[in-house]
């Protein structure tokens, strides 16, 4: 791959690694540049498990959306911090189960907007849409989502491993609570957050955060479980990514790196 990709807006700097593009690279995607590949390879060389963690995060998203669409019978999804399209995007998983499902993605990254066409594919029966907004602007998020979703009916709020980009803990907690407080009874929160696999993982991430890339803050599950306060946790509760309702005949892999849960809004 090279940095020679057409029609890039000037605000996209391909010479500095970008967290969404590095993540895309680890997942085998194509929406990344030389700087992202160099940063991703350097990270992986020092911490080889990072590729496994990236796949586990994506699999957690797939399994939680599957549960919500199939078992909880939710047909509306609001996905915050959508990131770059790869495989098993929220709308793809949900609409495979229920073709009439409606999905709204939220992101403010200009690179994501550049590739938003890949997130806006939809079945004829359903719909997908995109709100360009900072997820912290919850009024803008909900007002934009209301153009596609019926916010008087249950909605699945999906926050997949993006809250570490909000450095201030109180701000991250307030963001989630402002949204869950405004969603109707019977809605769900599906949320995941990275932790440090070990001291070596933490050291590599701290170095990455100093590189000029968008930083990511690890938080322990003992802290992040607070996002679900007042909600009705779905079994098995807050667990490491591969241990949340694993696929049949597949064993768990890691106990660290990331935890998540699904909970119902009463």
PDB file of C-alpha atoms in Angstrom:
ATOM      1  CA  UNK A   1       0.000   0.000   0.000  1.00  0.00           C
ATOM      2  CA  UNK A   2       1.124   3.559  -0.545  1.00  0.00           C
ATOM      3  CA  UNK A   3      -0.016   6.993   0.484  1.00  0.00           C
ATOM      4  CA  UNK A   4      -1.217   7.698  -3.061  1.00  0.00           C
ATOM      5  CA  UNK A   5      -4.971   7.587  -2.566  1.00  0.00           C
ATOM      6  CA  UNK A   6      -7.174  10.031  -4.457  1.00  0.00           C
ATOM      7  CA  UNK A   7      -9.536  12.727  -3.288  1.00  0.00           C
ATOM      8  CA  UNK A   8      -8.299  13.072   0.282  1.00  0.00           C
ATOM      9  CA  UNK A   9      -9.497  16.258   2.003  1.00  0.00           C
ATOM     10  CA  UNK A  10      -6.682  18.489   3.267  1.00  0.00           C
ATOM     11  CA  UNK A  11      -7.495  17.883   6.943  1.00  0.00           C
ATOM     12  CA  UNK A  12      -6.492  14.221   6.585  1.00  0.00           C
ATOM     13  CA  UNK A  13      -2.784  13.926   7.384  1.00  0.00           C
ATOM     14  CA  UNK A  14      -1.468  10.647   6.018  1.00  0.00           C
ATOM     15  CA  UNK A  15       2.032  11.227   7.439  1.00  0.00           C
ATOM     16  CA  UNK A  16       0.921  10.725  11.066  1.00  0.00           C
ATOM     17  CA  UNK A  17      -0.495   7.438  12.326  1.00  0.00           C
ATOM     18  CA  UNK A  18      -4.219   7.530  13.034  1.00  0.00           C
ATOM     19  CA  UNK A  19      -5.804   5.181  15.582  1.00  0.00           C
ATOM     20  CA  UNK A  20      -8.769   4.197  13.374  1.00  0.00           C
ATOM     21  CA  UNK A  21      -6.475   3.465  10.422  1.00  0.00           C
ATOM     22  CA  UNK A  22      -4.020   1.477  12.578  1.00  0.00           C
ATOM     23  CA  UNK A  23      -6.940  -0.549  13.947  1.00  0.00           C
ATOM     24  CA  UNK A  24      -8.137  -1.074  10.379  1.00  0.00           C
ATOM     25  CA  UNK A  25      -4.654  -2.312   9.462  1.00  0.00           C
ATOM     26  CA  UNK A  26      -4.578  -4.814  12.337  1.00  0.00           C
ATOM     27  CA  UNK A  27      -7.947  -6.146  11.177  1.00  0.00           C
ATOM     28  CA  UNK A  28      -6.649  -6.656   7.639  1.00  0.00           C
ATOM     29  CA  UNK A  29      -8.500  -3.689   6.160  1.00  0.00           C
ATOM     30  CA  UNK A  30      -7.366  -1.518   3.258  1.00  0.00           C
ATOM     31  CA  UNK A  31      -8.139   1.959   4.577  1.00  0.00           C
ATOM     32  CA  UNK A  32      -4.684   2.761   5.952  1.00  0.00           C
ATOM     33  CA  UNK A  33      -1.435   4.376   4.875  1.00  0.00           C
ATOM     34  CA  UNK A  34       2.292   3.828   5.239  1.00  0.00           C
ATOM     35  CA  UNK A  35       2.461   5.769   8.522  1.00  0.00           C
ATOM     36  CA  UNK A  36      -0.312   3.619   9.982  1.00  0.00           C
ATOM     37  CA  UNK A  37       1.365   0.416   8.839  1.00  0.00           C
ATOM     38  CA  UNK A  38       4.717   1.466  10.311  1.00  0.00           C
ATOM     39  CA  UNK A  39       3.075   2.374  13.636  1.00  0.00           C
ATOM     40  CA  UNK A  40       0.979  -0.785  13.616  1.00  0.00           C
ATOM     41  CA  UNK A  41       3.952  -3.003  12.864  1.00  0.00           C
ATOM     42  CA  UNK A  42       6.073  -1.321  15.553  1.00  0.00           C
ATOM     43  CA  UNK A  43       3.289  -1.802  18.112  1.00  0.00           C
ATOM     44  CA  UNK A  44       2.764  -5.428  17.092  1.00  0.00           C
ATOM     45  CA  UNK A  45       6.492  -6.176  17.159  1.00  0.00           C
ATOM     46  CA  UNK A  46       6.668  -5.051  20.781  1.00  0.00           C
ATOM     47  CA  UNK A  47       3.289  -6.556  21.705  1.00  0.00           C
ATOM     48  CA  UNK A  48       2.324  -9.409  19.337  1.00  0.00           C
ATOM     49  CA  UNK A  49      -1.058 -10.052  20.993  1.00  0.00           C
ATOM     50  CA  UNK A  50      -2.485  -6.759  19.714  1.00  0.00           C
ATOM     51  CA  UNK A  51      -3.733  -8.395  16.508  1.00  0.00           C
ATOM     52  CA  UNK A  52      -5.590 -11.000  18.557  1.00  0.00           C
ATOM     53  CA  UNK A  53      -7.086  -8.280  20.742  1.00  0.00           C
ATOM     54  CA  UNK A  54      -8.311  -6.347  17.689  1.00  0.00           C
ATOM     55  CA  UNK A  55     -10.073  -9.434  16.335  1.00  0.00           C
ATOM     56  CA  UNK A  56     -11.579 -10.210  19.741  1.00  0.00           C
ATOM     57  CA  UNK A  57     -12.988  -6.687  19.937  1.00  0.00           C
ATOM     58  CA  UNK A  58     -14.589  -7.069  16.514  1.00  0.00           C
ATOM     59  CA  UNK A  59     -15.978 -10.487  17.398  1.00  0.00           C
ATOM     60  CA  UNK A  60     -17.477  -9.045  20.588  1.00  0.00           C
ATOM     61  CA  UNK A  61     -19.280  -6.457  18.465  1.00  0.00           C
ATOM     62  CA  UNK A  62     -20.581  -9.155  16.116  1.00  0.00           C
ATOM     63  CA  UNK A  63     -21.877 -11.349  18.929  1.00  0.00           C
ATOM     64  CA  UNK A  64     -23.524  -8.529  20.873  1.00  0.00           C
ATOM     65  CA  UNK A  65     -25.293  -7.150  17.799  1.00  0.00           C
ATOM     66  CA  UNK A  66     -26.391 -10.688  16.954  1.00  0.00           C
ATOM     67  CA  UNK A  67     -27.860 -11.099  20.435  1.00  0.00           C
ATOM     68  CA  UNK A  68     -29.635  -7.752  20.257  1.00  0.00           C
ATOM     69  CA  UNK A  69     -31.145  -8.333  16.821  1.00  0.00           C
ATOM     70  CA  UNK A  70     -31.996 -12.022  17.213  1.00  0.00           C
ATOM     71  CA  UNK A  71     -32.690 -12.651  20.895  1.00  0.00           C
ATOM     72  CA  UNK A  72     -33.667  -9.219  22.213  1.00  0.00           C
ATOM     73  CA  UNK A  73     -35.467  -8.446  18.929  1.00  0.00           C
ATOM     74  CA  UNK A  74     -34.205  -4.886  18.758  1.00  0.00           C
ATOM     75  CA  UNK A  75     -34.526  -3.450  15.251  1.00  0.00           C
ATOM     76  CA  UNK A  76     -32.909  -0.019  15.795  1.00  0.00           C
ATOM     77  CA  UNK A  77     -29.202   0.606  16.444  1.00  0.00           C
ATOM     78  CA  UNK A  78     -27.252   3.761  17.281  1.00  0.00           C
ATOM     79  CA  UNK A  79     -23.510   3.098  16.852  1.00  0.00           C
ATOM     80  CA  UNK A  80     -21.200   5.722  18.378  1.00  0.00           C
ATOM     81  CA  UNK A  81     -17.683   6.140  17.051  1.00  0.00           C
ATOM     82  CA  UNK A  82     -18.350   3.951  14.042  1.00  0.00           C
ATOM     83  CA  UNK A  83     -14.756   4.001  12.825  1.00  0.00           C
ATOM     84  CA  UNK A  84     -13.640   2.746   9.429  1.00  0.00           C
ATOM     85  CA  UNK A  85     -15.703   0.049   7.722  1.00  0.00           C
ATOM     86  CA  UNK A  86     -14.156  -3.416   7.821  1.00  0.00           C
ATOM     87  CA  UNK A  87     -16.104  -6.672   8.157  1.00  0.00           C
ATOM     88  CA  UNK A  88     -19.210  -7.365  10.214  1.00  0.00           C
ATOM     89  CA  UNK A  89     -20.182  -3.737  10.576  1.00  0.00           C
ATOM     90  CA  UNK A  90     -23.212  -3.219  12.811  1.00  0.00           C
ATOM     91  CA  UNK A  91     -25.696  -2.822   9.951  1.00  0.00           C
ATOM     92  CA  UNK A  92     -24.400  -5.928   8.184  1.00  0.00           C
ATOM     93  CA  UNK A  93     -24.798  -8.110  11.268  1.00  0.00           C
ATOM     94  CA  UNK A  94     -28.195  -6.700  12.247  1.00  0.00           C
ATOM     95  CA  UNK A  95     -29.692  -6.792   8.754  1.00  0.00           C
ATOM     96  CA  UNK A  96     -28.566 -10.364   8.144  1.00  0.00           C
ATOM     97  CA  UNK A  97     -30.890 -11.263  11.023  1.00  0.00           C
ATOM     98  CA  UNK A  98     -33.606  -8.678  10.437  1.00  0.00           C
ATOM     99  CA  UNK A  99     -33.550  -7.050   6.993  1.00  0.00           C
ATOM    100  CA  UNK A 100     -35.838  -4.283   8.303  1.00  0.00           C
ATOM    101  CA  UNK A 101     -33.317  -3.153  10.948  1.00  0.00           C
ATOM    102  CA  UNK A 102     -32.405   0.531  10.957  1.00  0.00           C
ATOM    103  CA  UNK A 103     -28.927   1.702  11.905  1.00  0.00           C
ATOM    104  CA  UNK A 104     -27.400   5.137  12.505  1.00  0.00           C
ATOM    105  CA  UNK A 105     -23.632   5.569  12.751  1.00  0.00           C
ATOM    106  CA  UNK A 106     -22.041   8.530  14.517  1.00  0.00           C
ATOM    107  CA  UNK A 107     -18.499   9.813  13.986  1.00  0.00           C
ATOM    108  CA  UNK A 108     -16.773  13.151  13.432  1.00  0.00           C
ATOM    109  CA  UNK A 109     -13.573  11.866  11.837  1.00  0.00           C
ATOM    110  CA  UNK A 110     -13.175  13.252   8.275  1.00  0.00           C
ATOM    111  CA  UNK A 111     -11.561   9.979   7.181  1.00  0.00           C
ATOM    112  CA  UNK A 112     -14.635   8.042   8.288  1.00  0.00           C
ATOM    113  CA  UNK A 113     -16.824  10.502   6.404  1.00  0.00           C
ATOM    114  CA  UNK A 114     -14.705   9.904   3.307  1.00  0.00           C
ATOM    115  CA  UNK A 115     -15.610   6.208   3.442  1.00  0.00           C
ATOM    116  CA  UNK A 116     -19.137   6.616   4.751  1.00  0.00           C
ATOM    117  CA  UNK A 117     -20.605   5.159   1.552  1.00  0.00           C
ATOM    118  CA  UNK A 118     -19.395   1.755   2.736  1.00  0.00           C
ATOM    119  CA  UNK A 119     -21.391   2.163   5.943  1.00  0.00           C
ATOM    120  CA  UNK A 120     -24.543   3.378   4.215  1.00  0.00           C
ATOM    121  CA  UNK A 121     -25.317   0.257   2.253  1.00  0.00           C
ATOM    122  CA  UNK A 122     -28.570  -1.251   3.391  1.00  0.00           C
ATOM    123  CA  UNK A 123     -31.228  -3.784   2.631  1.00  0.00           C
ATOM    124  CA  UNK A 124     -34.255  -2.411   0.821  1.00  0.00           C
ATOM    125  CA  UNK A 125     -36.425  -3.127   3.859  1.00  0.00           C
ATOM    126  CA  UNK A 126     -34.134  -1.395   6.358  1.00  0.00           C
ATOM    127  CA  UNK A 127     -32.074   1.783   6.489  1.00  0.00           C
ATOM    128  CA  UNK A 128     -28.651   3.057   7.427  1.00  0.00           C
ATOM    129  CA  UNK A 129     -27.657   6.646   8.051  1.00  0.00           C
ATOM    130  CA  UNK A 130     -24.710   8.649   9.347  1.00  0.00           C
ATOM    131  CA  UNK A 131     -24.559  11.595  11.729  1.00  0.00           C
ATOM    132  CA  UNK A 132     -21.371  13.623  11.536  1.00  0.00           C
ATOM    133  CA  UNK A 133     -20.950  14.749  15.138  1.00  0.00           C
ATOM    134  CA  UNK A 134     -18.711  14.466  18.154  1.00  0.00           C
ATOM    135  CA  UNK A 135     -20.297  11.748  20.276  1.00  0.00           C
ATOM    136  CA  UNK A 136     -20.027  14.048  23.292  1.00  0.00           C
ATOM    137  CA  UNK A 137     -22.595  16.371  21.655  1.00  0.00           C
ATOM    138  CA  UNK A 138     -25.450  14.142  22.730  1.00  0.00           C
ATOM    139  CA  UNK A 139     -28.209  16.557  21.671  1.00  0.00           C
ATOM    140  CA  UNK A 140     -26.786  16.687  18.136  1.00  0.00           C
ATOM    141  CA  UNK A 141     -26.383  12.904  18.120  1.00  0.00           C
ATOM    142  CA  UNK A 142     -29.955  12.190  19.165  1.00  0.00           C
ATOM    143  CA  UNK A 143     -31.491  14.892  17.001  1.00  0.00           C
ATOM    144  CA  UNK A 144     -29.618  13.514  14.001  1.00  0.00           C
ATOM    145  CA  UNK A 145     -30.505   9.916  14.819  1.00  0.00           C
ATOM    146  CA  UNK A 146     -34.192  10.823  15.081  1.00  0.00           C
ATOM    147  CA  UNK A 147     -34.280  11.374  11.314  1.00  0.00           C
ATOM    148  CA  UNK A 148     -33.905   7.598  10.853  1.00  0.00           C
ATOM    149  CA  UNK A 149     -34.756   6.006  14.194  1.00  0.00           C
ATOM    150  CA  UNK A 150     -37.985   6.169  16.181  1.00  0.00           C
ATOM    151  CA  UNK A 151     -36.654   7.222  19.573  1.00  0.00           C
ATOM    152  CA  UNK A 152     -39.962   6.398  21.259  1.00  0.00           C
ATOM    153  CA  UNK A 153     -39.205   2.707  20.593  1.00  0.00           C
ATOM    154  CA  UNK A 154     -36.306   0.597  21.937  1.00  0.00           C
ATOM    155  CA  UNK A 155     -32.877   1.373  20.524  1.00  0.00           C
ATOM    156  CA  UNK A 156     -29.613  -0.519  20.962  1.00  0.00           C
ATOM    157  CA  UNK A 157     -26.853   1.960  21.823  1.00  0.00           C
ATOM    158  CA  UNK A 158     -23.547   0.471  20.635  1.00  0.00           C
ATOM    159  CA  UNK A 159     -20.320   1.961  22.007  1.00  0.00           C
ATOM    160  CA  UNK A 160     -17.555  -0.304  20.774  1.00  0.00           C
ATOM    161  CA  UNK A 161     -14.162   0.381  22.354  1.00  0.00           C
ATOM    162  CA  UNK A 162     -14.076   4.143  21.707  1.00  0.00           C
ATOM    163  CA  UNK A 163     -14.489   5.691  25.160  1.00  0.00           C
ATOM    164  CA  UNK A 164     -10.761   5.355  25.846  1.00  0.00           C
ATOM    165  CA  UNK A 165     -10.331   8.294  23.474  1.00  0.00           C
ATOM    166  CA  UNK A 166     -12.121  10.467  26.046  1.00  0.00           C
ATOM    167  CA  UNK A 167      -9.356  11.043  28.557  1.00  0.00           C
ATOM    168  CA  UNK A 168     -11.509  12.543  31.305  1.00  0.00           C
ATOM    169  CA  UNK A 169     -13.375   9.807  33.175  1.00  0.00           C
ATOM    170  CA  UNK A 170     -16.247  11.998  34.369  1.00  0.00           C
ATOM    171  CA  UNK A 171     -16.824  13.215  30.822  1.00  0.00           C
ATOM    172  CA  UNK A 172     -16.954   9.661  29.458  1.00  0.00           C
ATOM    173  CA  UNK A 173     -19.338   8.546  32.211  1.00  0.00           C
ATOM    174  CA  UNK A 174     -21.571  11.585  31.715  1.00  0.00           C
ATOM    175  CA  UNK A 175     -21.748  10.960  27.972  1.00  0.00           C
ATOM    176  CA  UNK A 176     -23.097   7.432  28.426  1.00  0.00           C
ATOM    177  CA  UNK A 177     -25.576   8.448  31.104  1.00  0.00           C
ATOM    178  CA  UNK A 178     -26.950  11.370  29.092  1.00  0.00           C
ATOM    179  CA  UNK A 179     -27.718   9.012  26.246  1.00  0.00           C
ATOM    180  CA  UNK A 180     -29.126   6.103  28.255  1.00  0.00           C
ATOM    181  CA  UNK A 181     -31.306   8.507  30.264  1.00  0.00           C
ATOM    182  CA  UNK A 182     -32.970   9.688  27.053  1.00  0.00           C
ATOM    183  CA  UNK A 183     -33.563   6.313  25.444  1.00  0.00           C
ATOM    184  CA  UNK A 184     -36.908   4.595  26.122  1.00  0.00           C
ATOM    185  CA  UNK A 185     -37.442   1.650  28.429  1.00  0.00           C
ATOM    186  CA  UNK A 186     -36.538  -1.612  26.730  1.00  0.00           C
ATOM    187  CA  UNK A 187     -33.507  -0.107  24.986  1.00  0.00           C
ATOM    188  CA  UNK A 188     -30.070  -1.646  25.444  1.00  0.00           C
ATOM    189  CA  UNK A 189     -26.483  -0.543  25.957  1.00  0.00           C
ATOM    190  CA  UNK A 190     -23.723  -2.681  24.393  1.00  0.00           C
ATOM    191  CA  UNK A 191     -20.371  -1.278  25.493  1.00  0.00           C
ATOM    192  CA  UNK A 192     -16.770  -2.454  25.414  1.00  0.00           C
ATOM    193  CA  UNK A 193     -13.520  -0.888  26.625  1.00  0.00           C
ATOM    194  CA  UNK A 194      -9.866  -1.856  26.350  1.00  0.00           C
ATOM    195  CA  UNK A 195      -7.724  -2.596  29.382  1.00  0.00           C
ATOM    196  CA  UNK A 196      -3.993  -3.268  29.546  1.00  0.00           C
ATOM    197  CA  UNK A 197      -3.157  -6.895  28.838  1.00  0.00           C
ATOM    198  CA  UNK A 198      -0.126  -6.538  31.093  1.00  0.00           C
ATOM    199  CA  UNK A 199       2.617  -4.039  31.957  1.00  0.00           C
ATOM    200  CA  UNK A 200       4.273  -4.495  28.562  1.00  0.00           C
ATOM    201  CA  UNK A 201       0.999  -3.660  26.821  1.00  0.00           C
ATOM    202  CA  UNK A 202       0.570  -0.551  28.939  1.00  0.00           C
ATOM    203  CA  UNK A 203       4.113   0.591  28.170  1.00  0.00           C
ATOM    204  CA  UNK A 204       3.631   0.198  24.403  1.00  0.00           C
ATOM    205  CA  UNK A 205       0.332   2.095  24.505  1.00  0.00           C
ATOM    206  CA  UNK A 206       1.849   4.940  26.524  1.00  0.00           C
ATOM    207  CA  UNK A 207       4.606   5.264  23.937  1.00  0.00           C
ATOM    208  CA  UNK A 208       2.032   5.240  21.132  1.00  0.00           C
ATOM    209  CA  UNK A 209       0.053   7.956  22.895  1.00  0.00           C
ATOM    210  CA  UNK A 210       3.119  10.187  22.846  1.00  0.00           C
ATOM    211  CA  UNK A 211       3.667   9.719  19.102  1.00  0.00           C
ATOM    212  CA  UNK A 212       1.199  12.393  18.041  1.00  0.00           C
ATOM    213  CA  UNK A 213      -1.561   9.898  17.300  1.00  0.00           C
ATOM    214  CA  UNK A 214      -4.949  10.212  19.009  1.00  0.00           C
ATOM    215  CA  UNK A 215      -4.350   8.783  22.512  1.00  0.00           C
ATOM    216  CA  UNK A 216      -6.295   5.919  24.044  1.00  0.00           C
ATOM    217  CA  UNK A 217      -6.616   5.504  27.821  1.00  0.00           C
ATOM    218  CA  UNK A 218      -6.873   2.007  29.277  1.00  0.00           C
ATOM    219  CA  UNK A 219      -9.413   1.556  32.076  1.00  0.00           C
ATOM    220  CA  UNK A 220      -9.959  -1.468  34.272  1.00  0.00           C
ATOM    221  CA  UNK A 221     -13.305  -3.312  34.306  1.00  0.00           C
ATOM    222  CA  UNK A 222     -13.734  -2.434  37.981  1.00  0.00           C
ATOM    223  CA  UNK A 223     -14.080   1.149  36.756  1.00  0.00           C
ATOM    224  CA  UNK A 224     -15.907   0.724  33.461  1.00  0.00           C
ATOM    225  CA  UNK A 225     -18.691  -1.370  34.983  1.00  0.00           C
ATOM    226  CA  UNK A 226     -19.970   1.988  36.261  1.00  0.00           C
ATOM    227  CA  UNK A 227     -21.229   2.729  32.738  1.00  0.00           C
ATOM    228  CA  UNK A 228     -23.955   0.150  33.435  1.00  0.00           C
ATOM    229  CA  UNK A 229     -25.093   1.512  36.795  1.00  0.00           C
ATOM    230  CA  UNK A 230     -28.879   1.406  37.072  1.00  0.00           C
ATOM    231  CA  UNK A 231     -29.244  -0.891  34.063  1.00  0.00           C
ATOM    232  CA  UNK A 232     -30.242  -4.565  33.949  1.00  0.00           C
ATOM    233  CA  UNK A 233     -27.155  -6.565  33.014  1.00  0.00           C
ATOM    234  CA  UNK A 234     -27.598  -9.380  30.507  1.00  0.00           C
ATOM    235  CA  UNK A 235     -25.807 -12.652  31.324  1.00  0.00           C
ATOM    236  CA  UNK A 236     -22.883 -13.251  31.607  1.00  0.00           C
ATOM    237  CA  UNK A 237     -22.421  -9.662  32.753  1.00  0.00           C
ATOM    238  CA  UNK A 238     -19.150  -7.762  32.457  1.00  0.00           C
ATOM    239  CA  UNK A 239     -16.523 -10.179  31.112  1.00  0.00           C
ATOM    240  CA  UNK A 240     -13.496 -10.210  28.830  1.00  0.00           C
ATOM    241  CA  UNK A 241     -14.383  -9.984  25.139  1.00  0.00           C
ATOM    242  CA  UNK A 242     -13.977 -13.664  24.163  1.00  0.00           C
ATOM    243  CA  UNK A 243     -15.969 -14.788  27.203  1.00  0.00           C
ATOM    244  CA  UNK A 244     -19.155 -12.910  26.282  1.00  0.00           C
ATOM    245  CA  UNK A 245     -21.422 -15.642  24.869  1.00  0.00           C
ATOM    246  CA  UNK A 246     -18.639 -17.259  22.813  1.00  0.00           C
ATOM    247  CA  UNK A 247     -19.459 -19.035  19.594  1.00  0.00           C
ATOM    248  CA  UNK A 248     -20.137 -22.767  19.885  1.00  0.00           C
ATOM    249  CA  UNK A 249     -17.083 -25.011  19.891  1.00  0.00           C
ATOM    250  CA  UNK A 250     -14.640 -22.136  20.321  1.00  0.00           C
ATOM    251  CA  UNK A 251     -12.617 -21.764  23.485  1.00  0.00           C
ATOM    252  CA  UNK A 252     -11.651 -18.500  25.100  1.00  0.00           C
ATOM    253  CA  UNK A 253      -8.331 -16.967  24.172  1.00  0.00           C
ATOM    254  CA  UNK A 254      -7.370 -14.030  26.370  1.00  0.00           C
ATOM    255  CA  UNK A 255      -8.600 -12.871  29.737  1.00  0.00           C
ATOM    256  CA  UNK A 256      -7.342  -9.326  29.357  1.00  0.00           C
ATOM    257  CA  UNK A 257      -7.149  -6.559  26.745  1.00  0.00           C
ATOM    258  CA  UNK A 258     -10.823  -5.725  26.737  1.00  0.00           C
ATOM    259  CA  UNK A 259     -14.067  -6.241  28.627  1.00  0.00           C
ATOM    260  CA  UNK A 260     -17.639  -5.497  27.785  1.00  0.00           C
ATOM    261  CA  UNK A 261     -21.273  -6.152  28.553  1.00  0.00           C
ATOM    262  CA  UNK A 262     -24.828  -5.705  27.350  1.00  0.00           C
ATOM    263  CA  UNK A 263     -27.522  -4.277  29.592  1.00  0.00           C
ATOM    264  CA  UNK A 264     -31.206  -3.421  29.280  1.00  0.00           C
ATOM    265  CA  UNK A 265     -32.474   0.045  30.092  1.00  0.00           C
ATOM    266  CA  UNK A 266     -35.416  -0.421  32.500  1.00  0.00           C
TER     267      UNK A 266
END
